[in-house]
């Protein structure tokens, strides 16, 4: 369960906080970030959620892209390893659900994290396809 001394904010996540959390969570540790692209990506995001500790440090975040009619896509939820399994990821998802509950949700779940979404009431649905086309200059 999330601690009482944490705060939840929307649309205040900074580029530095996003990068720090993605690296801490292990997703972006080998990525070379272009700060202007991160800033633009956050600006283009429909809704960001950030959870802060008592020292105002970002300890978890999530992003949503939504048409606010039919679908909402959650590309990433990051929780700092020191704060995992404390209900922070659930708090992020519940905050996103409170805004877009009238839409269908789609996630970019990493293998091994499926039970997290199932515990929140989501079910596995559509088959997903992905691909990488060309060289990505942001990976080493």
C-alpha positions as MATLAB code, in Angstrom:
seq = 'XXXXXXXXXXXXXXXXXXXXXXXXXXXXXXXXXXXXXXXXXXXXXXXXXXXXXXXXXXXXXXXXXXXXXXXXXXXXXXXXXXXXXXXXXXXXXXXXXXXXXXXXXXXXXXXXXXXXXXXXXXXXXXXXXXXXXXXXXXXX';
ca = [
       0.000    0.000    0.000;
       1.349    3.444   -0.927;
       2.592    5.480    2.000;
       0.561    8.440    3.226;
       3.461   10.881    2.863;
       3.486   10.465   -0.932;
       1.806   12.879   -3.319;
       0.345   12.253   -6.762;
       0.577   14.945   -9.420;
      -0.499   15.125  -13.028;
       1.383   16.793  -15.851;
       4.332   17.925  -13.703;
       6.810   15.186  -14.678;
      10.069   16.696  -15.906;
      12.330   15.276  -18.590;
      15.105   14.666  -16.049;
      12.699   12.814  -13.749;
      11.425   10.650  -16.609;
      14.974    9.747  -17.648;
      16.083    9.037  -14.075;
      13.091    6.786  -13.373;
      13.348    4.890  -16.656;
      17.038    4.211  -16.017;
      16.471    3.239  -12.380;
      13.729    0.819  -13.440;
      16.167   -0.741  -15.921;
      14.258    0.143  -19.071;
      16.409    3.047  -20.241;
      19.794    2.169  -18.794;
      21.409    1.665  -22.231;
      19.547    4.449  -23.970;
      21.135    7.728  -24.990;
      18.459   10.333  -24.420;
      18.083   13.438  -26.542;
      16.677   15.914  -24.015;
      14.730   17.870  -26.632;
      13.014   14.668  -27.817;
      12.165   13.625  -24.257;
      10.731   17.080  -23.579;
       8.686   16.905  -26.786;
       7.488   13.365  -25.992;
       6.272   14.457  -22.558;
       4.592   17.490  -24.096;
       2.823   15.229  -26.622;
       1.643   12.865  -23.873;
      -2.041   13.253  -23.034;
      -1.518   12.768  -19.292;
       1.499   12.113  -17.103;
       1.277   10.958  -13.505;
       4.139   11.310  -11.055;
       4.301   10.044   -7.476;
       6.616   11.976   -5.174;
       8.029   11.091   -1.774;
       8.090   13.377    1.267;
      11.201   15.100   -0.157;
       9.373   15.869   -3.451;
      11.552   13.319   -5.289;
       9.867   11.532   -8.208;
       9.678    7.852   -7.236;
       7.214    6.642   -9.870;
       5.607    7.816  -13.084;
       3.334    6.772  -15.889;
       2.175    8.191  -19.196;
      -1.069    7.893  -21.164;
      -2.002    8.686  -24.735;
      -5.749    8.874  -25.204;
      -8.314   10.057  -27.703;
     -10.604   10.465  -24.643;
     -13.301    8.621  -26.574;
     -12.387    5.025  -27.432;
      -8.854    4.159  -26.384;
      -6.064    4.918  -23.946;
      -2.546    3.559  -24.404;
      -0.164    3.336  -21.447;
       3.358    2.984  -22.886;
       5.254    2.985  -19.624;
       4.985    2.904  -15.864;
       8.231    3.252  -13.943;
       8.698    2.843  -10.205;
      12.092    3.317   -8.622;
      13.338   -0.078   -7.335;
      13.601    1.256   -3.762;
       9.838    1.894   -3.809;
       8.509   -1.101   -5.747;
       5.859   -3.380   -4.217;
       4.447   -0.507   -2.157;
       1.370    0.202   -4.274;
       2.896    3.030   -6.295;
       2.334    1.382   -9.682;
      -1.258    0.683   -8.669;
      -1.672    4.327   -7.609;
      -0.394    5.489  -11.009;
      -2.753    3.168  -12.902;
      -5.719    4.112  -10.702;
      -5.026    7.793  -11.375;
      -4.959    7.131  -15.128;
      -8.123    5.022  -14.867;
      -9.933    7.806  -13.026;
      -9.408   10.095  -16.012;
      -9.980    7.623  -18.850;
     -12.213    4.878  -17.366;
     -14.722    5.381  -20.192;
     -12.154    4.144  -22.764;
     -10.494    0.801  -23.490;
      -6.978    0.502  -22.090;
      -3.931   -0.922  -23.857;
      -0.539   -1.430  -22.229;
       3.003   -2.003  -23.345;
       3.543   -4.686  -20.674;
       7.006   -6.165  -20.443;
       7.238   -9.945  -20.241;
       7.002  -10.953  -16.597;
       4.828   -7.994  -15.578;
       1.530   -9.413  -16.812;
       0.292  -10.313  -13.321;
       0.596   -6.660  -12.256;
      -2.052   -5.694  -14.808;
      -4.179   -8.756  -14.102;
      -4.276   -7.862  -10.382;
      -5.655   -4.459  -11.409;
      -8.533   -6.092  -13.282;
      -7.176   -6.001  -16.827;
      -7.289   -9.020  -19.100;
      -5.009  -10.075  -21.896;
      -6.635   -9.271  -25.218;
      -5.346   -8.353  -28.655;
      -2.238   -9.901  -30.092;
       0.523   -7.335  -30.245;
       3.075   -6.853  -32.968;
       6.158   -4.719  -32.881;
       9.263   -4.056  -34.835;
      12.289   -1.899  -35.183;
      12.978   -0.394  -38.575;
      16.434    0.926  -39.285;
      19.087    1.894  -36.788;
      18.060    3.599  -33.590;
      20.718    6.196  -32.749;
      19.507    6.362  -29.152;
      20.762    2.893  -28.224;
      24.402    2.033  -27.795;
];
